[in-house]
mmCIF file of C-alpha atoms in Angstrom:
data_model
loop_
_atom_site.group_PDB
_atom_site.id
_atom_site.type_symbol
_atom_site.label_atom_id
_atom_site.label_comp_id
_atom_site.label_asym_id
_atom_site.label_seq_id
_atom_site.Cartn_x
_atom_site.Cartn_y
_atom_site.Cartn_z
ATOM 1 C CA MET W 357 60.294 85.399 100.237
ATOM 2 C CA ALA W 358 60.020 89.102 99.464
ATOM 3 C CA VAL W 359 59.400 90.128 95.859
ATOM 4 C CA SER W 360 61.441 93.153 94.866
ATOM 5 C CA THR W 361 60.605 95.467 92.011
ATOM 6 C CA ILE W 362 62.395 98.406 90.485
ATOM 7 C CA ARG W 363 61.395 101.130 88.074
ATOM 8 C CA ARG W 364 63.620 101.408 85.050
ATOM 9 C CA PRO W 365 64.744 104.977 84.291
ATOM 10 C CA GLN W 366 64.032 104.394 80.603
ATOM 11 C CA SER W 367 61.666 101.791 79.235
ATOM 12 C CA ASP W 368 60.385 101.361 75.715
ATOM 13 C CA ASP W 369 58.168 98.370 76.239
ATOM 14 C CA ASP W 370 56.937 98.466 79.822
ATOM 15 C CA GLN W 371 54.220 101.060 80.416
ATOM 16 C CA SER W 372 54.257 100.701 84.182
ATOM 17 C CA GLY W 373 58.039 100.669 84.378
ATOM 18 C CA ALA W 374 57.881 98.227 87.301
ATOM 19 C CA VAL W 375 60.128 95.188 86.932
ATOM 20 C CA LYS W 376 60.226 92.221 89.305
ATOM 21 C CA LEU W 377 63.780 91.365 90.150
ATOM 22 C CA SER W 378 65.460 87.980 90.368
ATOM 23 C CA THR W 379 69.106 88.814 89.573
ATOM 24 C CA ILE W 380 71.270 91.913 89.905
ATOM 25 C CA ASP W 381 74.779 91.421 88.540
ATOM 26 C CA THR W 382 77.209 93.815 90.251
ATOM 27 C CA ASP W 383 80.318 93.272 88.108
ATOM 28 C CA ILE W 384 80.182 93.217 84.292
ATOM 29 C CA HIS W 385 83.376 94.209 82.522
ATOM 30 C CA HIS W 386 82.475 96.248 79.477
ATOM 31 C CA GLY W 387 84.931 98.196 77.383
ATOM 32 C CA ILE W 388 85.998 99.654 74.088
ATOM 33 C CA ARG W 389 86.810 97.784 70.896
ATOM 34 C CA GLY W 390 89.756 100.022 70.048
ATOM 35 C CA ALA W 391 91.084 103.561 69.940
ATOM 36 C CA LYS W 392 88.424 104.653 67.460
ATOM 37 C CA ASP W 393 85.762 104.325 70.154
ATOM 38 C CA LEU W 394 87.286 107.019 72.357
ATOM 39 C CA ILE W 395 88.691 109.388 69.720
ATOM 40 C CA PRO W 396 85.390 111.317 69.269
ATOM 41 C CA TYR W 397 85.382 112.168 72.986
ATOM 42 C CA LEU W 398 88.956 113.466 73.255
ATOM 43 C CA SER W 399 90.613 116.759 72.345
ATOM 44 C CA ARG W 400 92.807 116.668 69.229
ATOM 45 C CA THR W 401 95.960 116.565 71.369
ATOM 46 C CA ASP W 402 94.723 113.768 73.607
ATOM 47 C CA ALA W 403 93.277 111.882 70.628
ATOM 48 C CA ASP W 404 96.662 111.925 68.849
ATOM 49 C CA ARG W 405 98.349 110.730 71.993
ATOM 50 C CA TYR W 406 95.812 107.993 72.603
ATOM 51 C CA GLU W 407 95.899 106.808 69.014
ATOM 52 C CA SER W 408 99.677 106.496 69.175
ATOM 53 C CA TYR W 409 100.276 105.229 72.694
ATOM 54 C CA GLY W 410 96.982 104.055 74.220
ATOM 55 C CA VAL W 411 96.298 104.413 77.919
ATOM 56 C CA GLY W 412 99.942 104.096 78.922
ATOM 57 C CA GLY W 413 100.766 103.687 82.584
ATOM 58 C CA GLY W 414 101.839 100.230 83.611
ATOM 59 C CA GLY W 415 99.144 98.273 81.807
ATOM 60 C CA ASN W 416 97.909 94.921 83.032
ATOM 61 C CA LEU W 417 100.832 93.088 84.629
ATOM 62 C CA TYR W 418 99.005 89.760 84.670
ATOM 63 C CA ALA W 419 97.171 89.790 81.349
ATOM 64 C CA TYR W 420 98.310 86.255 80.531
ATOM 65 C CA ASN W 421 95.877 84.365 82.725
ATOM 66 C CA GLY W 422 93.163 81.821 81.917
ATOM 67 C CA GLY W 423 90.819 81.280 78.981
ATOM 68 C CA VAL W 424 91.709 83.170 75.782
ATOM 69 C CA ARG W 425 93.578 86.325 76.779
ATOM 70 C CA GLY W 426 91.731 86.106 80.088
ATOM 71 C CA TYR W 427 88.238 85.765 78.628
ATOM 72 C CA ARG W 428 85.726 83.076 77.763
ATOM 73 C CA ALA W 429 86.803 81.504 74.498
ATOM 74 C CA ASP W 430 83.251 81.568 73.134
ATOM 75 C CA VAL W 431 82.888 85.334 73.509
ATOM 76 C CA VAL W 432 86.277 86.450 72.152
ATOM 77 C CA ASP W 433 85.832 88.539 69.042
ATOM 78 C CA GLY W 434 88.513 87.395 66.641
ATOM 79 C CA GLN W 435 87.702 90.147 64.167
ATOM 80 C CA SER W 436 88.770 93.068 66.311
ATOM 81 C CA PRO W 437 92.451 93.879 66.858
ATOM 82 C CA GLY W 438 93.672 91.986 69.885
ATOM 83 C CA GLY W 439 90.340 90.212 70.272
ATOM 84 C CA LEU W 440 88.226 91.462 73.154
ATOM 85 C CA GLY W 441 91.095 93.458 74.547
ATOM 86 C CA ALA W 442 90.224 94.308 78.112
ATOM 87 C CA ALA W 443 86.515 93.562 78.344
ATOM 88 C CA ALA W 444 83.202 92.796 76.675
ATOM 89 C CA THR W 445 83.197 95.167 73.717
ATOM 90 C CA ASN W 446 80.278 93.667 71.832
ATOM 91 C CA ILE W 447 77.129 95.233 73.266
ATOM 92 C CA GLU W 448 74.723 92.997 71.392
ATOM 93 C CA MET W 449 76.539 89.849 72.510
ATOM 94 C CA THR W 450 76.546 91.011 76.136
ATOM 95 C CA ILE W 451 72.807 91.647 75.975
ATOM 96 C CA SER W 452 71.913 88.338 74.312
ATOM 97 C CA ASP W 453 74.421 86.163 76.156
ATOM 98 C CA LEU W 454 74.238 87.610 79.667
ATOM 99 C CA MET W 455 71.291 89.956 80.160
ATOM 100 C CA ASP W 456 68.753 87.915 78.162
ATOM 101 C CA GLY W 457 70.441 84.492 78.233
ATOM 102 C CA CYS W 458 71.001 84.464 81.979
ATOM 103 C CA ALA W 459 67.918 86.542 82.886
ATOM 104 C CA VAL W 460 69.872 89.380 84.513
ATOM 105 C CA ASP W 461 67.448 92.170 85.441
ATOM 106 C CA ILE W 462 70.024 94.820 86.297
ATOM 107 C CA GLY W 463 73.701 94.757 85.273
ATOM 108 C CA LEU W 464 76.362 97.053 86.703
ATOM 109 C CA LEU W 465 79.000 97.939 84.100
ATOM 110 C CA THR W 466 82.348 98.250 85.850
ATOM 111 C CA GLY W 467 84.614 98.807 82.864
ATOM 112 C CA SER W 468 88.229 97.650 82.936
ATOM 113 C CA SER W 469 89.410 99.401 79.770
ATOM 114 C CA MET W 470 90.172 102.468 81.855
ATOM 115 C CA TYR W 471 91.529 101.020 85.120
ATOM 116 C CA SER W 472 95.071 101.743 83.954
ATOM 117 C CA ALA W 473 94.319 105.465 83.947
ATOM 118 C CA ALA W 474 94.741 105.265 87.736
ATOM 119 C CA SER W 475 98.430 104.486 87.263
ATOM 120 C CA ILE W 476 99.353 107.361 84.897
ATOM 121 C CA PRO W 477 101.520 110.169 86.318
ATOM 122 C CA ASP W 478 100.082 112.735 83.859
ATOM 123 C CA VAL W 479 96.814 113.355 85.686
ATOM 124 C CA ASP W 480 95.409 115.661 82.984
ATOM 125 C CA TYR W 481 95.727 112.928 80.366
ATOM 126 C CA ALA W 482 94.364 110.310 82.773
ATOM 127 C CA SER W 483 91.364 112.503 83.595
ATOM 128 C CA ALA W 484 90.677 113.144 79.910
ATOM 129 C CA LEU W 485 90.644 109.396 79.223
ATOM 130 C CA CYS W 486 88.214 108.764 82.080
ATOM 131 C CA ARG W 487 85.862 111.503 80.832
ATOM 132 C CA ALA W 488 85.969 110.043 77.334
ATOM 133 C CA PHE W 489 85.298 106.513 78.554
ATOM 134 C CA ASN W 490 82.375 107.716 80.670
ATOM 135 C CA ASP W 491 80.810 109.604 77.765
ATOM 136 C CA PHE W 492 81.329 106.626 75.457
ATOM 137 C CA THR W 493 79.626 104.314 77.968
ATOM 138 C CA ILE W 494 76.652 106.618 78.439
ATOM 139 C CA GLU W 495 76.083 107.019 74.705
ATOM 140 C CA HIS W 496 76.745 103.473 73.526
ATOM 141 C CA TRP W 497 75.833 101.218 76.487
ATOM 142 C CA LEU W 498 73.417 102.981 78.849
ATOM 143 C CA GLN W 499 71.288 104.371 76.035
ATOM 144 C CA ARG W 500 71.218 100.972 74.330
ATOM 145 C CA ASP W 501 69.621 99.033 77.219
ATOM 146 C CA SER W 502 67.809 100.399 80.276
ATOM 147 C CA ARG W 503 68.935 97.388 82.342
ATOM 148 C CA PHE W 504 72.517 98.624 82.427
ATOM 149 C CA ARG W 505 73.922 100.708 85.292
ATOM 150 C CA PHE W 506 77.411 102.188 85.429
ATOM 151 C CA ALA W 507 80.267 102.484 87.937
ATOM 152 C CA MET W 508 81.974 105.527 86.419
ATOM 153 C CA ALA W 509 85.707 105.849 85.876
ATOM 154 C CA ILE W 510 87.760 108.523 87.649
ATOM 155 C CA CYS W 511 91.407 109.462 88.075
ATOM 156 C CA PRO W 512 91.884 108.996 91.859
ATOM 157 C CA GLN W 513 95.448 110.323 91.831
ATOM 158 C CA ASP W 514 93.953 113.791 91.178
ATOM 159 C CA PRO W 515 91.015 114.121 93.609
ATOM 160 C CA ALA W 516 90.042 117.606 92.395
ATOM 161 C CA GLN W 517 89.541 116.493 88.781
ATOM 162 C CA ALA W 518 87.938 113.245 89.949
ATOM 163 C CA ALA W 519 85.393 115.191 92.018
ATOM 164 C CA ALA W 520 84.651 117.478 89.066
ATOM 165 C CA GLU W 521 83.970 114.445 86.883
ATOM 166 C CA ILE W 522 81.677 112.923 89.523
ATOM 167 C CA ASP W 523 79.700 116.182 89.680
ATOM 168 C CA ARG W 524 79.576 116.331 85.865
ATOM 169 C CA ILE W 525 77.786 113.004 85.297
ATOM 170 C CA GLY W 526 76.913 111.759 88.799
ATOM 171 C CA SER W 527 73.270 112.778 88.486
ATOM 172 C CA HIS W 528 72.701 110.534 85.452
ATOM 173 C CA PRO W 529 70.009 108.038 86.569
ATOM 174 C CA GLN W 530 72.014 105.011 85.415
ATOM 175 C CA VAL W 531 75.302 106.127 87.013
ATOM 176 C CA ILE W 532 75.132 104.580 90.481
ATOM 177 C CA SER W 533 78.737 104.174 91.608
ATOM 178 C CA VAL W 534 82.350 105.337 91.312
ATOM 179 C CA ILE W 535 85.011 102.693 90.828
ATOM 180 C CA LEU W 536 88.457 102.826 92.418
ATOM 181 C CA PRO W 537 91.171 100.399 91.246
ATOM 182 C CA CYS W 538 92.941 99.010 94.332
ATOM 183 C CA GLY W 539 96.414 99.952 93.060
ATOM 184 C CA ALA W 540 97.153 103.301 94.698
ATOM 185 C CA PRO W 541 100.041 105.248 96.246
ATOM 186 C CA ARG W 542 97.909 105.889 99.353
ATOM 187 C CA ALA W 543 95.244 103.874 101.181
ATOM 188 C CA PHE W 544 91.737 105.171 100.455
ATOM 189 C CA GLY W 545 90.924 106.148 104.042
ATOM 190 C CA GLN W 546 93.469 108.982 103.939
ATOM 191 C CA ARG W 547 92.273 112.598 103.754
ATOM 192 C CA PHE W 548 94.006 113.086 100.392
ATOM 193 C CA TYR W 549 90.982 111.419 98.777
ATOM 194 C CA HIS W 550 88.269 113.294 100.689
ATOM 195 C CA PRO W 551 87.181 115.469 97.695
ATOM 196 C CA ILE W 552 86.288 112.261 95.824
ATOM 197 C CA PHE W 553 84.108 110.929 98.596
ATOM 198 C CA GLU W 554 82.483 114.322 99.261
ATOM 199 C CA ALA W 555 81.444 114.293 95.593
ATOM 200 C CA CYS W 556 80.142 110.725 95.925
ATOM 201 C CA GLU W 557 78.053 111.828 98.902
ATOM 202 C CA ARG W 558 76.675 114.847 96.989
ATOM 203 C CA ASN W 559 75.602 112.584 94.129
ATOM 204 C CA ASN W 560 74.335 109.620 96.164
ATOM 205 C CA LEU W 561 76.892 107.256 94.603
ATOM 206 C CA THR W 562 78.316 104.084 96.119
ATOM 207 C CA VAL W 563 82.090 103.656 96.337
ATOM 208 C CA SER W 564 83.278 100.498 94.555
ATOM 209 C CA LEU W 565 86.748 98.987 94.925
ATOM 210 C CA HIS W 566 88.086 96.588 92.315
ATOM 211 C CA PHE W 567 91.529 95.012 92.089
ATOM 212 C CA ALA W 568 93.677 96.483 89.276
ATOM 213 C CA THR W 569 96.834 98.521 88.633
ATOM 214 C CA GLU W 570 98.670 97.156 91.686
ATOM 215 C CA GLY W 571 102.369 97.516 90.871
ATOM 216 C CA SER W 572 101.646 99.520 87.700
ATOM 217 C CA GLY W 573 102.825 103.006 86.804
ATOM 218 C CA ILE W 574 102.948 105.308 89.819
ATOM 219 C CA ASN W 575 101.656 102.608 92.180
ATOM 220 C CA PRO W 576 103.853 100.572 94.573
ATOM 221 C CA PRO W 577 104.635 96.838 94.067
ATOM 222 C CA PRO W 578 101.608 94.558 94.405
ATOM 223 C CA THR W 579 102.951 92.771 97.508
ATOM 224 C CA SER W 580 105.486 93.496 100.229
ATOM 225 C CA ALA W 581 107.585 90.737 98.630
ATOM 226 C CA GLY W 582 107.517 92.357 95.211
ATOM 227 C CA TYR W 583 105.983 91.013 92.014
ATOM 228 C CA PRO W 584 104.443 87.509 91.757
ATOM 229 C CA THR W 585 105.577 85.576 88.689
ATOM 230 C CA TYR W 586 102.365 83.815 87.725
ATOM 231 C CA TYR W 587 98.719 84.802 87.578
ATOM 232 C CA ALA W 588 97.803 82.079 90.092
ATOM 233 C CA GLU W 589 100.153 83.746 92.565
ATOM 234 C CA SER W 590 98.755 87.208 91.969
ATOM 235 C CA ARG W 591 95.223 85.935 92.624
ATOM 236 C CA GLN W 592 96.215 84.864 96.129
ATOM 237 C CA SER W 593 97.401 88.384 96.940
ATOM 238 C CA ARG W 594 94.077 90.062 96.191
ATOM 239 C CA PRO W 595 92.471 89.948 99.652
ATOM 240 C CA ALA W 596 95.385 91.992 101.013
ATOM 241 C CA PHE W 597 94.569 94.916 98.679
ATOM 242 C CA TYR W 598 91.025 95.120 99.981
ATOM 243 C CA GLN W 599 92.056 94.576 103.596
ATOM 244 C CA VAL W 600 94.552 97.458 103.534
ATOM 245 C CA HIS W 601 92.060 99.933 102.065
ATOM 246 C CA LEU W 602 89.240 98.822 104.369
ATOM 247 C CA ALA W 603 91.377 99.020 107.531
ATOM 248 C CA SER W 604 92.472 102.503 106.439
ATOM 249 C CA MET W 605 88.871 103.612 105.940
ATOM 250 C CA ILE W 606 87.864 102.249 109.356
ATOM 251 C CA PHE W 607 90.721 103.617 111.452
ATOM 252 C CA GLU W 608 91.059 106.956 109.635
ATOM 253 C CA GLY W 609 87.425 107.599 110.574
ATOM 254 C CA TRP W 610 86.172 107.475 106.966
ATOM 255 C CA PHE W 611 82.844 105.915 107.907
ATOM 256 C CA GLU W 612 82.187 108.575 110.545
ATOM 257 C CA ARG W 613 83.100 111.401 108.151
ATOM 258 C CA PHE W 614 80.907 110.052 105.334
ATOM 259 C CA PRO W 615 77.914 108.591 107.195
ATOM 260 C CA THR W 616 75.745 107.991 104.140
ATOM 261 C CA LEU W 617 78.268 106.252 101.886
ATOM 262 C CA LYS W 618 78.471 102.514 101.345
ATOM 263 C CA VAL W 619 81.367 100.526 99.941
ATOM 264 C CA ALA W 620 81.246 97.640 97.451
ATOM 265 C CA MET W 621 84.239 95.315 97.190
ATOM 266 C CA LEU W 622 84.204 93.624 93.785
ATOM 267 C CA GLU W 623 86.096 90.547 92.520
ATOM 268 C CA GLY W 624 87.962 90.004 95.762
ATOM 269 C CA GLY W 625 86.149 86.894 96.995
ATOM 270 C CA PHE W 626 84.752 86.773 100.528
ATOM 271 C CA ALA W 627 86.079 83.740 102.464
ATOM 272 C CA TRP W 628 88.680 86.026 104.047
ATOM 273 C CA VAL W 629 86.083 88.362 105.553
ATOM 274 C CA PRO W 630 85.180 86.473 108.793
ATOM 275 C CA SER W 631 88.715 86.112 110.159
ATOM 276 C CA TYR W 632 89.527 89.656 109.017
ATOM 277 C CA VAL W 633 86.700 91.291 110.973
ATOM 278 C CA TRP W 634 87.439 89.128 114.020
ATOM 279 C CA LYS W 635 91.013 90.451 114.025
ATOM 280 C CA LEU W 636 89.856 94.025 113.416
ATOM 281 C CA ASP W 637 87.644 93.848 116.511
ATOM 282 C CA GLN W 638 90.398 92.284 118.599
ATOM 283 C CA ASP W 639 92.936 94.957 117.666
ATOM 284 C CA TRP W 640 90.442 97.829 118.042
ATOM 285 C CA LYS W 641 89.702 96.746 121.632
ATOM 286 C CA ALA W 642 93.410 96.755 122.472
ATOM 287 C CA LEU W 643 94.400 99.889 120.552
ATOM 288 C CA ARG W 644 91.267 102.032 120.412
ATOM 289 C CA TRP W 645 92.995 104.757 122.456
ATOM 290 C CA GLN W 646 94.965 105.584 119.281
ATOM 291 C CA THR W 647 91.815 106.220 117.218
ATOM 292 C CA PRO W 648 89.161 107.571 119.629
ATOM 293 C CA TRP W 649 87.023 108.817 116.723
ATOM 294 C CA VAL W 650 86.155 105.195 115.854
ATOM 295 C CA LYS W 651 83.004 104.744 117.902
ATOM 296 C CA GLN W 652 81.919 101.169 117.228
ATOM 297 C CA LEU W 653 83.344 97.718 116.663
ATOM 298 C CA PRO W 654 84.914 97.502 113.195
ATOM 299 C CA SER W 655 82.807 94.420 112.485
ATOM 300 C CA GLU W 656 79.642 96.456 113.103
ATOM 301 C CA THR W 657 80.853 99.051 110.617
ATOM 302 C CA VAL W 658 81.731 96.427 108.021
ATOM 303 C CA PHE W 659 78.449 94.556 108.342
ATOM 304 C CA SER W 660 76.351 97.727 108.056
ATOM 305 C CA ARG W 661 78.303 99.716 105.437
ATOM 306 C CA VAL W 662 80.350 97.303 103.290
ATOM 307 C CA ARG W 663 79.177 94.748 100.720
ATOM 308 C CA PHE W 664 81.213 91.982 99.088
ATOM 309 C CA ALA W 665 80.685 90.503 95.627
ATOM 310 C CA THR W 666 80.525 86.725 95.323
ATOM 311 C CA GLN W 667 83.041 86.352 92.486
ATOM 312 C CA PRO W 668 85.549 84.659 92.472
ATOM 313 C CA LEU W 669 83.530 82.269 94.583
ATOM 314 C CA GLU W 670 85.684 80.147 96.861
ATOM 315 C CA GLU W 671 84.688 76.481 96.683
ATOM 316 C CA PRO W 672 85.298 74.959 100.136
ATOM 317 C CA ASN W 673 85.910 71.289 100.780
ATOM 318 C CA PRO W 674 83.515 69.991 101.985
ATOM 319 C CA PRO W 675 81.027 72.046 99.916
ATOM 320 C CA SER W 676 78.733 72.349 102.941
ATOM 321 C CA ALA W 677 81.316 74.679 104.521
ATOM 322 C CA ILE W 678 79.882 77.469 102.356
ATOM 323 C CA HIS W 679 77.047 77.788 104.863
ATOM 324 C CA PRO W 680 79.138 78.721 107.944
ATOM 325 C CA MET W 681 81.323 80.960 105.764
ATOM 326 C CA ILE W 682 78.266 82.966 104.788
ATOM 327 C CA GLU W 683 76.876 82.918 108.323
ATOM 328 C CA TRP W 684 80.133 84.180 109.872
ATOM 329 C CA MET W 685 80.265 87.201 107.580
ATOM 330 C CA GLN W 686 76.526 87.899 107.920
ATOM 331 C CA GLY W 687 76.198 87.167 104.244
ATOM 332 C CA GLN W 688 72.444 87.548 104.381
ATOM 333 C CA ASN W 689 73.200 91.289 104.532
ATOM 334 C CA THR W 690 76.687 91.642 103.041
ATOM 335 C CA LEU W 691 76.983 89.367 99.976
ATOM 336 C CA MET W 692 76.009 90.460 96.460
ATOM 337 C CA PHE W 693 76.011 88.366 93.313
ATOM 338 C CA ALA W 694 78.579 89.187 90.599
ATOM 339 C CA SER W 695 79.212 87.248 87.401
ATOM 340 C CA ASP W 696 82.507 88.899 86.354
ATOM 341 C CA TYR W 697 81.347 88.491 82.731
ATOM 342 C CA PRO W 698 83.073 87.875 80.306
ATOM 343 C CA HIS W 699 86.165 86.621 82.136
ATOM 344 C CA TRP W 700 87.181 82.987 81.798
ATOM 345 C CA ASP W 701 86.377 82.251 85.466
ATOM 346 C CA TRP W 702 82.991 83.978 85.401
ATOM 347 C CA ASP W 703 80.035 82.686 87.430
ATOM 348 C CA ASP W 704 76.797 81.905 85.609
ATOM 349 C CA PRO W 705 73.916 83.144 87.823
ATOM 350 C CA ARG W 706 71.859 80.101 86.854
ATOM 351 C CA ASP W 707 74.450 77.805 88.438
ATOM 352 C CA THR W 708 75.744 79.900 91.343
ATOM 353 C CA LEU W 709 74.825 79.258 95.003
ATOM 354 C CA THR W 710 71.852 77.147 93.967
ATOM 355 C CA GLN W 711 72.212 75.077 97.140
ATOM 356 C CA LEU W 712 71.124 77.996 99.341
ATOM 357 C CA ASP W 713 67.729 78.508 100.887
ATOM 358 C CA PRO W 714 65.625 80.517 98.362
ATOM 359 C CA ALA W 715 65.134 83.421 100.771
ATOM 360 C CA LEU W 716 68.881 83.727 101.421
ATOM 361 C CA ARG W 717 69.661 83.423 97.722
ATOM 362 C CA HIS W 718 67.193 86.238 96.990
ATOM 363 C CA ARG W 719 68.985 88.428 99.520
ATOM 364 C CA ILE W 720 72.309 87.770 97.787
ATOM 365 C CA PHE W 721 71.007 88.065 94.224
ATOM 366 C CA VAL W 722 68.742 91.114 94.710
ATOM 367 C CA GLU W 723 68.193 92.726 98.112
ATOM 368 C CA ASN W 724 71.775 93.333 99.200
ATOM 369 C CA ALA W 725 72.575 95.136 95.953
ATOM 370 C CA LEU W 726 69.506 97.332 96.405
ATOM 371 C CA ASP W 727 70.775 98.182 99.884
ATOM 372 C CA CYS W 728 74.297 98.883 98.627
ATOM 373 C CA TYR W 729 73.387 101.124 95.680
ATOM 374 C CA PRO W 730 70.724 103.629 96.847
ATOM 375 C CA LYS W 731 70.057 104.920 93.329
ATOM 376 C CA LEU W 732 68.832 101.469 92.312
ATOM 377 C CA ARG W 733 65.755 102.017 94.447
ATOM 378 C CA ASN W 734 64.817 105.305 92.775
ATOM 379 C CA GLY W 735 61.296 105.034 91.441
ATOM 380 C CA GLN W 736 60.648 101.714 93.181
#
């Protein structure tokens, strides 16, 4: 089994800087404790607005899910208003509980406090909130622990301001990705979004998709049949969000236009991937005359350019069915571990996919993330 190492961009206690890797967590939901965290990073006008009304937009339609307000009961901070709110707001607890307690070598912070900004019609306010959240994260999380990396927040409904924000902080060594909530008025393969992806390419950042804001604010209903009533229903609709955006990126020629970019699909599961790529190939063969710029089988594009996070991990019956599921989607190259900390249905890396061959598990827990996020390999 290969042994992977990485050089930390900042290290106080390791003179060589080289760290052997056993676990890279690609989805950790950090956030703010309350309005006071973002106020120092906003203009007076935006600070007044935020203090009075918060993010706005449509909010989280399905906040009443499992655990305690959606989070692990043992990590909810009862002292802060509303508890944890949208994410892990206690930096020290995240470090001791997840990074140290579960031996996570590298953790990608994917936010969640600012996903709703992607549903706000006032794009200037939405962009200001994203800038503030990014600056807060850099100062309070990235500088606190060199193991953290960051998927920065942007306002995708205004590609020009989103690109400017990517150019502003995209060169930071711990900023390795841009996150796009799946709720959107247009599929992400459309040319409307090209300025965002051109900026990602300039800054060597991976494009991450994460479910959120579907049916909120300016975004259309979360399903073609409207709004699910219960959280369990909404969970079943998630694969469709990712499938729509991925098909758009394939058939609009996104992968040909941006040949160096890779895509990470977070918190969407992966059991749907095999049948999806089989159908993509079938339809491309029959209809390829409509999109002659697509030069290869969609499955070849997906397997070489797209990575899928493990969480929420489908548990097949019989359990041994996990092996063909992974084989059919070429999981040795396409699956990445994600804990989804601190959500109630998180996956502890010490207990996840332990039945796999050690070499395959190392691919999923380390190597595939290194392949997906090029900046992780800097200094290796």
